[in-house]
Amino acid sequence: MNLNQIELLRILQETNFNQSKAAERLNVVQSAASRQLQLFEEELGSPLFERHGKKLLGLTALGERIMEQVESINQAKKNIHAIADDFRDNRNGCLHIATTHTQAKYLLPGPVQRFRERYPDMSIYMIQSSPDELIQHLHHHRADIAICTEKVDEDEKLVIKPCYEWSHIAVAPPRHPLAQGELTLQRLATYPLLTYSQGFTGRSNIERAFRQAGEKMDITLAAADSDIIKTYVRLGLGVGIISSMAYEEGNDSDLAAMDLSHVIPRSVTKIAYLKHLYLPTYLKYFINEILAQAPRART
Amino acid sequence: MNLNQIELLRILQETNFNQSKAAERLNVVQSAASRQLQLFEEELGSPLFERHGKKLLGLTALGERIMEQVESINQAKKNIHAIADDFRDNRNGCLHIATTHTQAKYLLPGPVQRFRERYPDMSIYMIQSSPDELIQHLHHHRADIAICTEKVDEDEKLVIKPCYEWSHIAVAPPRHPLAQGELTLQRLATYPLLTYSQGFTGRSNIERAFRQAGEKMDITLAAADSDIIKTYVRLGLGVGIISSMAYEEGNDSDLAAMDLSHVIPRSVTKIAYLKHLYLPTYLKYFINEILAQAPRART
DNA sequence: TTGCGTTACGACTCTCGTAAGGATG
DNA sequence: CATCCTTACGAGAGTCGTAACGCAA
């Protein structure tokens, strides 16, 4: 057994069990990959992959179990380098952040800017994607840290840090009838609604609130980001339900904003990262900057 | 970085940072070890060991942190082989049990015998030692499983399975005055006592009980095993305090046994193993056999 | 025929062992 | 002067790349 074989297994999984692609990613020819895999399976005494003829189709039961250990070794290997780099105060690495539109736009600009001032030689990669994908980015080491509101609970391999709490608001053109009188889900439900796509920015909370109230939502537009929603609210398509952070005092003064915290449960935005990940100094700094930023974003 | 370098680090720690001995254990010449260590430190960019001249004295702060990851890799490496062996239903391995005299003599004979019947081709190593050492055996992979009563709590790297509960008894020559009337710590304290060495078989519970009662123990003999204690009780040195399991109806009928469960808190014997250890089928079997044996040992 | 994997073989890289040398107490 | 580690260099084991082949869609 050696680390290249371990890495090969990992990459094979990432390339859908395609040896040729795996070999390419490891900068070796395909035959070398084939041989190393054979040697490893021989050493263990049982095949790790299901095969149809020669083609690899997936993992065997044994392979599944082995992969957990492979992942553990890979994590430790990365940590060793991260620890050493951190110890040498190496500031030439890069920070990979995975997040959604809302957080990228309203929460992270401050922390990112301060991070760049403190660590000018480090590059920052932001990966914008859906909450489902965020978690995958963490697991596949494509991101160090994820910031989002949905989906990150109940994963025992992750550390979840609650970051801040916010509520939804309704936005509508000025002098909209909703602005008068008490705002209820019943009244909201009488209008066409514009809000986030499934799985985005507290959408699950919105759904649950309407479901429990026995009201059906008439969703005219579902978008991944608040700007799209606001744009179409301006065009008169209906009433928008967005995160309170997404209402900008200056730019959005042409829209009426109405608090919904009394009818839709407040959402919590969290920071997530792998439990076994070593946190370098710069990453701790960034996390702290987000936590420091959070109160300002609170409503 | 490669697995041999990782293994070298691990062995260096076990050999008190002596390259020559580490090299010998790895079946390479010393110069090879020296070079591999240099290469690895070079790769990381900082030394992992404190040096005085050329001699290694210990780990640097960086080294300490790296060692945690090394240990993690080592565990995963072992697990990979264990999983594969288990999957192939390989029954030619060996089972390393670390335990104390009392458990080895009164709890384990049954489970061990049944294990040997079920897995006749597996060899069994029993390592008898003090509770302090037991935990070290687990951490250093010299034992798969430890069974004992003391010291195993509060180690977050271990899984602790409570196994059974028992109490201490006092043993004395027949017609001893203690056998008459109510048995209290006050009365016990008036006799010379014979019991277990520090850290053995619930000794800490005995101490705590006397301390809380404000009584001082006059310990004539402290031994690691019950047989020594019983032997000297027979010679009239004083009153023995031993585990109830250690009183054998047949052999010990010449001694008076007096229950102490009302004055000394009951002890719990536990099974301990490393949290990240893969449990092969045979090890699960052995653990279950111990748990099944436990009720019979209960008093 | 193209894509994917295996087998055979010579070339090369990398690690090892031998041997000699420096430092420390 | 004994122990411990480092350095230099040639030998050898192991891995790689090239190339040819087998198999399936």
XYZ file of C-alpha atoms (C1' of nucleotides) in Angstrom:
648
model
C 0.000 0.000 0.000
C 1.248 3.485 -0.712
C -0.172 6.963 -0.866
C -0.354 7.006 -4.644
C -2.619 4.001 -4.598
C -4.780 5.671 -1.986
C -4.956 8.783 -4.119
C -5.799 6.675 -7.143
C -8.796 5.175 -5.357
C -9.993 8.603 -4.401
C -9.690 9.960 -7.924
C -11.304 6.895 -9.414
C -14.359 7.630 -7.356
C -14.367 11.229 -8.511
C -14.050 10.265 -12.164
C -16.918 7.804 -12.100
C -14.527 4.878 -12.025
C -12.863 5.817 -15.271
C -9.241 4.731 -15.146
C -8.158 6.757 -18.146
C -9.435 10.007 -16.676
C -8.081 9.141 -13.255
C -4.658 8.415 -14.717
C -4.699 11.713 -16.546
C -5.539 13.635 -13.373
C -2.661 11.907 -11.606
C -0.275 12.683 -14.445
C 0.500 9.082 -15.252
C -0.388 6.924 -18.218
C -3.438 4.763 -18.007
C -1.544 1.501 -17.857
C 0.247 2.643 -14.724
C -3.069 3.314 -13.032
C -4.367 -0.077 -14.088
C -1.341 -1.828 -12.626
C -1.437 0.048 -9.338
C -5.080 -0.772 -8.895
C -4.388 -4.449 -9.556
C -1.495 -4.465 -7.109
C -3.635 -2.905 -4.440
C -6.554 -5.254 -4.921
C -4.095 -8.135 -4.890
C -2.624 -6.919 -1.631
C -6.078 -6.793 -0.057
C -7.075 -10.118 -1.557
C -10.485 -9.014 -2.871
C -11.661 -6.692 -5.634
C -12.634 -3.178 -4.644
C -14.603 -2.449 -7.815
C -17.540 -4.042 -9.549
C -16.572 -4.843 -13.100
C -18.455 -5.578 -16.275
C -15.853 -7.272 -18.405
C -12.918 -4.942 -17.856
C -14.815 -1.757 -17.297
C -15.189 -0.510 -13.757
C -18.794 0.102 -12.797
C -18.691 0.997 -9.112
C -17.488 -0.020 -5.696
C -17.959 -3.417 -4.124
C -19.219 -3.635 -0.548
C -15.591 -3.935 0.478
C -14.670 -0.962 -1.665
C -17.311 1.179 0.030
C -15.853 0.455 3.433
C -12.287 0.961 2.295
C -13.197 4.318 0.799
C -14.068 5.677 4.221
C -10.547 4.945 5.343
C -9.127 6.333 2.119
C -10.984 9.537 2.801
C -9.587 9.636 6.299
C -6.035 9.213 5.025
C -6.586 11.870 2.412
C -7.851 14.306 4.992
C -4.883 13.653 7.256
C -2.494 14.069 4.340
C -3.989 17.434 3.484
C -3.935 18.429 7.130
C -0.243 17.643 7.426
C 0.580 20.091 4.674
C -1.897 22.629 5.981
C -0.434 22.453 9.469
C 3.104 22.826 8.177
C 2.156 25.736 5.930
C 0.327 27.392 8.779
C 3.283 26.888 11.077
C 5.643 28.524 8.625
C 3.111 31.327 8.417
C 2.807 30.690 4.752
C 0.364 33.179 3.285
C 0.485 32.113 -0.300
C -2.253 29.526 -0.197
C -5.792 29.998 -1.310
C -9.109 30.130 0.412
C -12.037 28.307 -1.140
C -15.435 29.575 -0.087
C -18.642 27.927 -1.166
C -21.816 29.921 -0.717
C -25.100 31.025 -2.166
C -25.965 34.218 -3.933
C -27.581 35.863 -0.934
C -24.628 35.354 1.393
C -22.108 36.231 -1.297
C -23.846 39.494 -1.936
C -24.971 40.680 1.482
C -22.828 38.949 4.100
C -19.417 38.222 2.649
C -18.197 41.399 0.921
C -17.000 42.877 4.227
C -15.179 39.805 5.534
C -13.643 39.120 2.141
C -12.334 42.652 1.863
C -10.797 42.555 5.338
C -9.329 39.146 4.565
C -7.668 40.516 1.461
C -6.169 43.370 3.437
C -4.808 41.030 6.094
C -3.616 38.322 3.683
C -2.895 40.163 0.442
C -0.889 37.289 -1.027
C -3.592 34.715 -0.655
C -6.002 34.110 -3.452
C -9.687 33.692 -2.834
C -11.955 31.402 -4.773
C -15.659 31.810 -4.292
C -17.811 28.980 -5.532
C -21.420 29.999 -5.881
C -23.874 27.145 -5.945
C -27.022 25.668 -4.533
C -27.108 24.529 -0.909
C -27.128 20.892 -2.038
C -23.934 21.381 -3.948
C -22.239 23.345 -1.183
C -22.069 20.302 1.039
C -20.673 18.234 -1.794
C -17.993 20.852 -2.335
C -16.927 20.429 1.273
C -16.902 16.658 1.122
C -14.899 16.632 -2.080
C -12.415 19.178 -0.811
C -13.367 21.672 -3.461
C -14.210 24.157 -0.713
C -12.775 24.761 2.757
C -15.836 26.419 4.164
C -19.477 26.803 3.230
C -21.864 29.556 4.272
C -25.554 29.024 3.828
C -28.917 28.741 5.469
C -30.358 25.453 4.344
C -29.372 21.811 4.207
C -26.278 21.881 6.363
C -27.749 20.303 9.458
C -27.659 16.619 10.316
C -24.320 15.857 8.704
C -22.132 14.325 11.346
C -18.972 14.905 9.344
C -19.494 18.652 9.450
C -18.982 21.290 12.081
C -21.862 23.762 11.957
C -21.440 27.211 13.464
C -24.620 29.281 13.683
C -23.732 32.643 12.314
C -26.719 34.925 12.424
C -30.481 34.919 12.428
C -32.663 36.847 10.040
C -36.215 36.963 8.844
C -38.028 37.252 5.559
C -39.761 40.357 4.341
C -42.384 40.938 1.720
C -41.611 43.476 -0.966
C -44.195 45.101 -3.201
C -44.616 48.195 -5.311
C -45.395 51.316 -3.225
C -48.986 51.928 -2.120
C -49.698 48.205 -2.473
C -52.860 47.164 -0.568
C -50.780 44.752 1.568
C -49.018 47.678 3.176
C -52.243 48.624 4.913
C -53.528 46.647 7.875
C -52.245 43.481 9.508
C -50.032 41.278 7.357
C -51.113 37.627 7.429
C -50.266 34.574 5.358
C -53.926 34.450 4.355
C -53.697 37.902 2.780
C -50.290 37.118 1.238
C -51.698 33.968 -0.333
C -54.215 36.002 -2.336
C -51.424 37.514 -4.435
C -49.053 35.909 -6.962
C -45.761 35.381 -5.114
C -42.121 35.650 -6.164
C -39.504 33.991 -4.011
C -36.444 31.754 -3.872
C -36.009 28.441 -5.656
C -36.436 25.215 -3.741
C -33.649 24.770 -1.224
C -32.474 28.377 -1.311
C -32.288 31.018 1.382
C -34.924 29.806 3.809
C -37.429 28.719 1.167
C -38.132 25.628 3.277
C -39.205 27.893 6.147
C -41.544 29.797 3.874
C -43.113 26.595 2.616
C -43.561 25.197 6.084
C -45.234 28.366 7.297
C -47.783 28.360 4.476
C -48.375 24.627 4.789
C -49.039 24.880 8.507
C -51.393 27.791 7.909
C -53.253 25.668 5.388
C -52.606 28.207 2.634
C -51.424 27.442 -0.848
C -48.743 29.601 -2.435
C -49.242 30.828 -5.970
C -45.623 31.138 -7.038
C -45.206 33.126 -10.230
C -41.428 33.135 -10.138
C -38.818 31.166 -8.213
C -35.259 32.453 -8.451
C -31.949 31.690 -6.844
C -31.232 35.281 -6.049
C -32.975 38.264 -4.574
C -32.210 40.668 -7.378
C -34.208 38.710 -9.902
C -37.113 38.653 -7.496
C -36.954 42.391 -6.851
C -36.686 43.094 -10.565
C -39.909 41.264 -11.332
C -41.698 42.712 -8.332
C -40.936 46.104 -9.859
C -42.534 44.898 -13.086
C -45.691 44.183 -11.114
C -45.705 40.377 -11.293
C -46.719 40.114 -7.672
C -45.419 40.229 -4.120
C -41.823 39.174 -3.414
C -40.718 37.273 -0.351
C -37.020 37.802 0.195
C -34.448 37.855 2.936
C -34.458 41.057 4.959
C -30.750 41.455 4.173
C -31.585 41.779 0.516
C -33.500 45.009 1.008
C -31.058 47.834 0.438
C -32.154 51.124 1.931
C -30.781 53.175 -0.923
C -31.475 51.187 -4.048
C -34.748 49.650 -3.007
C -36.578 52.664 -1.641
C -39.015 52.366 -4.546
C -40.279 49.130 -2.997
C -42.397 48.758 0.118
C -40.797 46.349 2.608
C -42.970 44.559 5.158
C -41.569 42.433 7.976
C -42.719 38.808 8.013
C -40.969 37.596 11.153
C -44.334 37.135 12.886
C -45.637 34.731 10.252
C -42.532 32.984 8.844
C -40.030 31.450 11.276
C -36.695 33.197 11.393
C -33.864 31.496 9.507
C -30.322 30.883 10.707
C -27.352 31.232 8.407
C -24.509 28.905 9.337
C -20.875 28.337 8.613
C -19.980 24.716 7.864
C -16.693 22.891 7.454
C -15.400 19.346 7.739
C -14.966 18.122 11.276
C -11.556 16.647 10.583
C -10.263 19.646 8.678
C -7.335 21.445 10.223
C -8.205 25.126 10.535
C -5.227 27.269 9.534
C -4.831 30.649 11.153
C -6.078 32.463 8.074
C -9.228 30.361 7.991
C -9.933 31.031 11.651
C -9.465 34.715 10.877
C -11.968 34.558 8.054
C -14.516 32.702 10.163
C -14.160 35.266 12.908
C -14.612 38.075 10.411
C -17.860 36.525 9.266
C -19.062 36.105 12.825
C -18.116 39.736 13.485
C -19.929 40.859 10.371
C -23.024 38.907 11.269
C -24.503 41.310 13.853
C -24.457 44.131 11.314
C -26.423 41.951 8.933
C -28.959 41.132 11.600
C -32.377 42.672 11.454
C 5.282 12.234 1.499
C 4.826 8.505 1.556
C 3.595 5.898 3.966
C 7.095 4.786 4.924
C 7.901 8.276 6.092
C 4.685 8.350 8.078
C 5.557 5.025 9.635
C 9.050 6.298 10.397
C 7.638 9.231 12.332
C 5.433 6.913 14.314
C 8.268 4.544 15.182
C 10.587 7.415 16.034
C 8.130 8.482 18.657
C 7.963 4.957 20.037
C 11.731 4.633 20.202
C 12.296 7.850 22.092
C 13.449 9.613 18.935
C 16.299 7.214 18.372
C 16.887 6.904 14.635
C 19.084 3.848 14.922
C 16.460 1.855 16.788
C 13.676 3.123 14.569
C 15.607 2.089 11.478
C 16.160 -1.358 12.927
C 12.452 -1.801 13.633
C 11.668 -0.798 10.079
C 14.266 -3.207 8.690
C 16.318 -0.527 7.022
C 19.760 0.817 7.768
C 20.038 3.902 9.877
C 21.243 6.151 7.069
C 18.085 5.416 5.132
C 15.957 6.540 8.047
C 18.017 9.687 8.408
C 17.560 10.561 4.766
C 13.833 9.910 4.754
C 13.381 12.101 7.780
C 15.338 14.891 6.128
C 13.334 14.601 2.952
C 10.079 14.791 4.865
C 11.108 17.780 6.950
C 12.308 19.441 3.779
C 8.960 18.835 2.128
C 7.159 20.423 5.045
C 9.631 23.264 5.262
C 10.160 23.127 9.031
C 11.818 20.682 11.405
C 9.580 18.215 13.189
C 12.095 17.324 15.876
C 13.996 19.274 18.457
C 17.698 18.631 18.025
C 20.725 19.109 20.150
C 23.542 18.935 17.662
C 22.490 16.000 15.552
C 20.697 14.015 18.190
C 16.918 14.085 18.229
C 15.503 15.113 21.566
C 11.769 15.362 20.999
C 9.023 16.832 18.887
C 8.703 20.470 17.963
C 5.336 22.160 18.353
C 4.814 21.449 14.674
C 5.848 17.845 15.178
C 3.289 17.390 17.920
C 0.488 18.523 15.668
C 1.688 16.472 12.737
C 1.834 13.372 14.904
C -1.915 13.490 15.446
C -2.402 13.218 11.709
C 0.255 10.521 11.475
C -1.671 8.535 14.037
C -4.853 9.016 12.059
C -3.191 7.758 8.885
C -1.749 4.808 10.710
C -5.133 3.861 12.102
C -6.749 4.080 8.688
C -3.966 1.991 7.176
C -4.485 -0.724 9.747
C -8.237 -0.521 9.268
C -7.921 -1.030 5.527
C -6.153 -4.310 6.055
C -8.478 -5.308 8.860
C -11.545 -4.602 6.730
C -10.162 -6.563 3.813
C -9.183 -9.500 6.019
C -12.574 -9.442 7.649
C -14.296 -9.341 4.283
C -12.394 -12.365 3.060
C -13.400 -14.026 6.316
C -9.757 -14.466 7.124
C -9.460 -16.261 10.426
C -5.730 -16.480 10.682
C -5.106 -13.211 12.448
C -4.544 -12.702 16.099
C -6.466 -11.129 18.897
C -4.607 -8.943 21.365
C -6.309 -8.564 24.712
C -4.975 -6.306 27.413
C -6.344 -6.800 30.877
C -5.625 -7.070 34.554
C -5.150 -10.132 36.665
C -8.653 -10.130 38.100
C -10.421 -10.026 34.740
C -8.016 -12.488 33.181
C -8.682 -14.971 35.915
C -12.378 -14.607 36.666
C -14.066 -13.018 33.644
C -12.191 -14.021 30.521
C -11.588 -17.779 30.669
C -15.096 -18.530 29.377
C -15.102 -16.046 26.494
C -11.567 -17.002 25.509
C -12.434 -20.671 25.410
C -15.520 -20.070 23.287
C -13.500 -17.798 21.018
C -10.938 -20.532 20.489
C -13.661 -23.001 19.567
C -15.215 -20.592 17.106
C -11.927 -19.334 15.624
C -9.483 -22.208 16.134
C -6.949 -20.801 13.680
C -6.620 -17.443 15.357
C -3.982 -16.913 17.953
C -4.711 -15.069 21.147
C -2.294 -12.807 22.927
C -3.180 -11.721 26.412
C -1.203 -8.827 27.797
C -1.519 -8.569 31.528
C -0.656 -5.213 32.986
C -1.730 -2.366 35.180
C -4.735 -0.236 34.189
C -2.412 2.658 33.347
C -0.536 0.535 30.906
C -3.664 -0.973 29.388
C -4.674 2.331 27.876
C -1.192 2.824 26.505
C -1.372 -0.598 24.903
C -4.525 0.491 23.082
C -3.068 3.783 21.948
C 0.101 2.161 20.711
C -1.776 -0.603 18.917
C -0.237 -3.277 21.066
C -3.739 -4.372 22.057
C -7.076 -4.371 20.246
C -9.215 -4.351 23.316
C -8.765 -3.704 27.011
C -10.880 -4.989 29.875
C -10.557 -3.367 33.238
C -12.257 -1.431 35.958
C -10.187 1.661 36.507
C -8.704 4.505 34.503
C -10.509 4.009 31.251
C -12.975 6.877 31.565
C -12.483 10.353 30.198
C -10.451 9.354 27.184
C -12.218 10.739 24.181
C -10.294 8.520 21.792
C -11.757 5.406 23.371
C -15.093 3.685 23.189
C -16.055 2.455 26.652
C -18.618 -0.302 27.021
C -19.807 -0.945 30.571
C -19.618 -4.655 31.031
C -20.734 -5.592 34.498
C -21.009 -4.249 37.995
C -19.598 -5.901 41.077
C -18.786 -5.101 44.672
C -15.936 -5.699 47.040
C -15.990 -8.217 49.847
C -13.914 -8.588 52.945
C -12.229 -11.918 53.511
C -10.853 -13.093 56.813
C -9.974 -16.330 58.557
C -13.067 -18.151 59.832
C -14.583 -17.076 63.139
C -13.016 -13.645 62.719
C -14.654 -11.027 64.981
C -15.676 -8.977 61.921
C -18.061 -11.737 60.908
C -20.247 -10.873 63.865
C -22.420 -7.793 63.950
C -22.772 -4.970 61.465
C -19.855 -4.462 59.108
C -18.729 -0.818 58.963
C -15.677 0.947 57.627
C -14.948 2.060 61.173
C -14.636 -1.536 62.326
C -12.692 -2.529 59.187
C -10.219 0.273 59.809
C -9.222 -1.216 63.147
C -7.596 -4.186 61.399
C -4.518 -4.375 59.179
C -5.839 -4.511 55.633
C -4.689 -6.385 52.546
C -5.961 -5.175 49.198
C -5.086 -4.233 45.630
C -2.241 -1.993 44.519
C -2.972 1.586 43.586
C -4.983 1.746 40.410
C -6.068 -1.887 40.432
C -9.485 -3.481 40.576
C -11.498 -0.753 42.196
C -8.829 0.311 44.679
C -9.779 3.917 44.005
C -13.338 3.173 45.145
C -12.039 1.625 48.342
C -9.860 4.652 49.038
C -12.650 7.093 48.374
C -15.002 5.243 50.693
C -12.539 5.295 53.568
C -11.591 8.902 52.943
C -15.201 10.044 52.925
C -15.824 8.108 56.130
C -12.839 9.892 57.663
C -11.093 6.615 58.362
C -7.480 5.787 57.671
C -6.551 2.469 56.125
C -3.705 0.507 57.610
C -2.571 -1.393 54.547
C -0.238 -4.239 55.359
C -0.048 -5.570 51.852
C -0.986 -4.181 48.460
C -0.957 -6.653 45.588
C -1.976 -6.661 41.965
C -3.926 -9.872 42.254
C -6.450 -11.445 44.542
C -4.586 -14.694 45.060
C -1.683 -13.008 46.783
C -4.125 -11.214 49.043
C -5.993 -14.390 49.916
C -2.739 -16.215 50.571
C -1.612 -13.669 53.153
C -5.041 -13.420 54.721
C -4.733 -17.142 55.336
C -1.399 -16.479 57.029
C -3.203 -14.141 59.396
C -1.730 -10.821 58.257
C -5.116 -9.134 58.453
C -8.404 -8.637 56.635
C -8.450 -8.774 52.858
C -10.601 -6.556 50.649
C -11.031 -8.169 47.264
C -13.436 -8.313 44.396
C -16.443 -10.521 45.010
C -15.578 -12.418 41.812
C -12.326 -13.510 43.373
C -14.037 -15.552 46.060
C -14.286 -19.084 44.754
C -16.908 -21.173 46.499
C -14.860 -24.336 46.381
C -11.292 -23.253 46.974
C -11.959 -20.415 49.362
C -14.401 -22.045 51.750
C -11.747 -21.785 54.461
C -12.173 -17.998 54.361
C -15.097 -15.988 55.656
C -16.505 -13.678 52.969
C -18.421 -10.532 53.953
C -20.236 -8.314 51.492
C -19.095 -4.678 51.435
C -21.504 -3.286 48.853
C -23.215 -1.169 51.527
C -19.981 0.642 52.469
C -17.856 0.653 49.306
C -19.425 1.843 46.053
C -19.897 -0.842 43.464
C -17.343 -0.908 40.645
C -17.984 -1.252 36.936
C -15.745 -3.294 34.704
C -15.578 -1.967 31.184
C -14.435 -2.949 27.751
C -12.405 -0.285 25.965
C -11.133 0.066 22.431
C -10.050 2.840 20.108
C -12.898 4.848 18.648
C -11.472 4.754 15.147
C -10.623 1.071 15.213
C -12.463 -1.090 12.729
C -14.105 -3.951 14.582
C -13.676 -7.189 12.645
C -16.339 -9.855 12.990
C -14.198 -11.958 15.289
C -13.624 -9.018 17.623
C -17.341 -8.269 17.776
C -17.859 -11.921 18.605
C -15.363 -11.762 21.432
C -16.888 -8.590 22.846
C -20.323 -10.168 22.758
C -19.013 -13.236 24.504
C -17.647 -11.070 27.286
C -20.938 -9.215 27.590
C -22.731 -12.550 27.682
C -20.361 -13.856 30.318
C -20.732 -10.757 32.430
C -24.119 -11.579 34.065
C -22.716 -14.855 35.365
C -19.868 -12.949 36.978
C -22.273 -10.513 38.588
C -22.896 -10.743 42.303
C -14.005 2.435 -34.983
C -13.698 4.507 -30.680
C -13.288 4.032 -25.753
C -11.740 1.455 -21.927
C -8.844 -1.742 -19.704
C -4.836 -5.413 -19.630
C -0.274 -7.332 -20.598
C 4.689 -7.224 -21.863
C 9.071 -5.135 -21.700
C 12.825 -1.895 -21.550
C 14.185 2.559 -19.244
C 14.548 5.240 -15.585
C 13.837 6.998 -10.940
C 14.186 6.589 -6.337
C 15.464 4.349 -2.262
C 18.498 1.402 -0.183
C 22.985 -0.426 1.743
C 27.867 0.224 2.296
C 31.248 2.993 3.943
C 33.389 6.909 5.678
C 33.040 11.071 8.572
C 31.497 14.583 12.106
C 29.612 15.713 16.595
C 28.722 14.927 21.486
C 29.548 13.373 26.155
C 35.784 5.747 22.217
C 31.063 4.804 22.040
C 26.771 6.504 20.420
C 24.228 8.942 17.334
C 23.506 11.186 13.134
C 24.970 12.859 8.264
C 26.942 12.549 3.645
C 28.626 10.227 -0.641
C 28.120 6.833 -4.014
C 27.160 2.585 -6.433
C 23.618 -1.283 -6.699
C 19.063 -2.756 -7.005
C 14.034 -2.743 -6.610
C 10.047 -0.796 -8.181
C 7.436 2.196 -11.113
C 6.727 4.292 -15.329
C 5.985 4.897 -20.365
C 5.647 2.802 -24.868
C 3.427 -0.325 -27.483
C 0.623 -4.093 -28.708
C -3.580 -6.529 -27.615
C -8.584 -7.829 -25.983
C -13.100 -6.574 -25.501
C -17.508 -4.070 -25.835
C -20.684 -0.448 -27.586
